[in-house]
mmCIF file of C-alpha atoms and ligand atoms in Angstrom:
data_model
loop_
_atom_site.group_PDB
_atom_site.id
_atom_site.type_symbol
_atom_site.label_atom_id
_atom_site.label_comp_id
_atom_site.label_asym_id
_atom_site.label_seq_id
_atom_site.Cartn_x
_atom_site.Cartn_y
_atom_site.Cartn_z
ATOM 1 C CA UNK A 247 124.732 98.362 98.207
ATOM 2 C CA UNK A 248 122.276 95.527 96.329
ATOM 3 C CA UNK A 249 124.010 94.739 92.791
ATOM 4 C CA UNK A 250 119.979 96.302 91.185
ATOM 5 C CA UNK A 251 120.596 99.336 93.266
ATOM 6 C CA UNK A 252 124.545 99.554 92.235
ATOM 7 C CA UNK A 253 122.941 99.327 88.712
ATOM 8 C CA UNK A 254 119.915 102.066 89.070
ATOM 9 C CA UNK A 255 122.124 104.186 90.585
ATOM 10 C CA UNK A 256 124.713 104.046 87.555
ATOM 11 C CA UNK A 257 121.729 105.230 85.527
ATOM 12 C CA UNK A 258 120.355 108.062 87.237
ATOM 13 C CA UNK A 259 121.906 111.482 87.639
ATOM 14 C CA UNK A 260 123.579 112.703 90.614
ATOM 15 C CA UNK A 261 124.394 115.530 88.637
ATOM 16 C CA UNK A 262 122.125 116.673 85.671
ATOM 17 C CA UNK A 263 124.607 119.501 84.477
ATOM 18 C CA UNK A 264 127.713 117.935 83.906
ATOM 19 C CA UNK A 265 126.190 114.530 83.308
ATOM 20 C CA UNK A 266 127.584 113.018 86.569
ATOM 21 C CA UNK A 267 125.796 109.724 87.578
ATOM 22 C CA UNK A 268 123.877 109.202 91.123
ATOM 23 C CA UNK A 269 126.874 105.987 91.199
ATOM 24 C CA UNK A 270 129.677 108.649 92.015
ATOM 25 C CA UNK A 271 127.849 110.740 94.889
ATOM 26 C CA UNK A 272 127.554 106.757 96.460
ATOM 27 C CA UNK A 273 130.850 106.058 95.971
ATOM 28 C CA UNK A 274 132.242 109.428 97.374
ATOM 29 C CA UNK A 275 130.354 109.062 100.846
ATOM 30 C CA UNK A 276 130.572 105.013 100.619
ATOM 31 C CA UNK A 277 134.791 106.231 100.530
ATOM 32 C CA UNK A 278 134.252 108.641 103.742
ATOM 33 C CA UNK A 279 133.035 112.178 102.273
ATOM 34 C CA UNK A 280 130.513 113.212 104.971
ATOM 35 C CA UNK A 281 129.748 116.789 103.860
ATOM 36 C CA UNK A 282 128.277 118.540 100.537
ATOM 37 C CA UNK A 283 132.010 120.043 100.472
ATOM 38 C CA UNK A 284 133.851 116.625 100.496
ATOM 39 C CA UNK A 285 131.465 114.953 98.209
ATOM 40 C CA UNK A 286 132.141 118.066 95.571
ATOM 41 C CA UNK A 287 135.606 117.854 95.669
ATOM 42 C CA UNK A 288 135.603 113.943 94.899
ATOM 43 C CA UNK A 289 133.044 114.059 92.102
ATOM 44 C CA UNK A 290 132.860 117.779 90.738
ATOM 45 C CA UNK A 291 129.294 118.382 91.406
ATOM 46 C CA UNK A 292 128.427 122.028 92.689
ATOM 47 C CA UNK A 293 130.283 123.656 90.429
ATOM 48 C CA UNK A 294 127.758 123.161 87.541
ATOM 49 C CA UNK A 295 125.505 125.808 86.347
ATOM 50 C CA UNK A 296 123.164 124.825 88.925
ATOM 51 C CA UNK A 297 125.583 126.061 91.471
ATOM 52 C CA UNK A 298 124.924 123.575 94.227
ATOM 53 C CA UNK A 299 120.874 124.724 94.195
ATOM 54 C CA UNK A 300 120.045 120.968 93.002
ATOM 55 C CA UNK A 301 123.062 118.852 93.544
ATOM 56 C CA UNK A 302 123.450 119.900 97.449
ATOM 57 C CA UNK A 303 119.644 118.952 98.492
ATOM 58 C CA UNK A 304 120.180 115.660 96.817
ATOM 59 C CA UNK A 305 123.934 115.418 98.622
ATOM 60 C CA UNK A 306 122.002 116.266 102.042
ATOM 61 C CA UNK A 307 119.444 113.404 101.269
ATOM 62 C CA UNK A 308 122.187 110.820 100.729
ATOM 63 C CA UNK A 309 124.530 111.745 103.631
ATOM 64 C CA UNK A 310 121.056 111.778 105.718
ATOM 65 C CA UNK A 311 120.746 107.876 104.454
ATOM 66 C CA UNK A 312 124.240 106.910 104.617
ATOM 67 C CA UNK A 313 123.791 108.109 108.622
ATOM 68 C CA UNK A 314 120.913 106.299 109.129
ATOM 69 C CA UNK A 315 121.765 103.070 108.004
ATOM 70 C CA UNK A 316 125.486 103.327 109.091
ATOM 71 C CA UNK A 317 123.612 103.588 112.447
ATOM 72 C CA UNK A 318 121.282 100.703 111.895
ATOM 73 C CA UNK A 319 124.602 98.824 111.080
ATOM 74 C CA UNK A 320 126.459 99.544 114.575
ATOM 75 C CA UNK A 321 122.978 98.731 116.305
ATOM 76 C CA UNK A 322 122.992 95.326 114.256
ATOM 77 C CA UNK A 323 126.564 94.463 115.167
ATOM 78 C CA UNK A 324 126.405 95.494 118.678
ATOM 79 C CA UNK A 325 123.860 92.846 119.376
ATOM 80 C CA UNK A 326 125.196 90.285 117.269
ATOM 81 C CA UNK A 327 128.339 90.921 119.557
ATOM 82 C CA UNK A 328 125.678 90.534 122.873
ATOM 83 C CA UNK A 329 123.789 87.463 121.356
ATOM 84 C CA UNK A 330 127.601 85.983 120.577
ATOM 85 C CA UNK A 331 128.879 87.152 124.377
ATOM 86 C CA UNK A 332 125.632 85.532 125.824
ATOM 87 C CA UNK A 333 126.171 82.675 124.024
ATOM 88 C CA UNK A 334 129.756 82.063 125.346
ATOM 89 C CA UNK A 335 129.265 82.455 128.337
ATOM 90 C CA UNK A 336 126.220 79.900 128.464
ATOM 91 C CA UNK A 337 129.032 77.276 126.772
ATOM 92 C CA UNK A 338 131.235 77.741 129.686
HETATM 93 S S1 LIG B 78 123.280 119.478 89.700
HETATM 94 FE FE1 LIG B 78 125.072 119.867 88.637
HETATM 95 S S2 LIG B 78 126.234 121.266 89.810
HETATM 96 FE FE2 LIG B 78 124.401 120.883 90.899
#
């Protein structure tokens, strides 16, 4: 994550009835939560008086992201590996 988007996201809410920051809900899936479920248990959203109505469309959102540019990621790397590969074996 960019050090202005680390920063935004310690100032907006993740979760506007207990006060929990947009920060933690990064951090959880950033640490491996993949589900509403896993990202509850780590930060105590869903359990608010919202009841997951708010919190889980904004969970769904993030884990949506977090797929998408995990994704982009592995593409990235895999042809960094093929460029590097290529590259040997024009050395040789
Ligand atoms: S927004 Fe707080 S529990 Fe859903």
């Amino acid at each position: 994550m960019q050090p202005d988007a680390k920063i935004m996201a310690g100032l907006k809410p993740g979760c506007i009835c207990k006060g929990i920051k947009l920060i933690r809900l990064l951090e959880a899936i950033e640490q491996g939560a993949d589900s509403f479920e896993k990202v509850a248990g780590k930060t105590g959203i869903g359990d608010g008086s919202c009841n997951g109505e708010r919190c889980s469309a904004k969970v769904a959102a993030l884990l949506k992201e977090n797929k998408k540019t995990a994704k982009k990621l592995s593409t990235k790397s895999k042809m960094a590996q093929h460029k590097n590969d290529n590259n040997s074996q024009q050395e040789k």
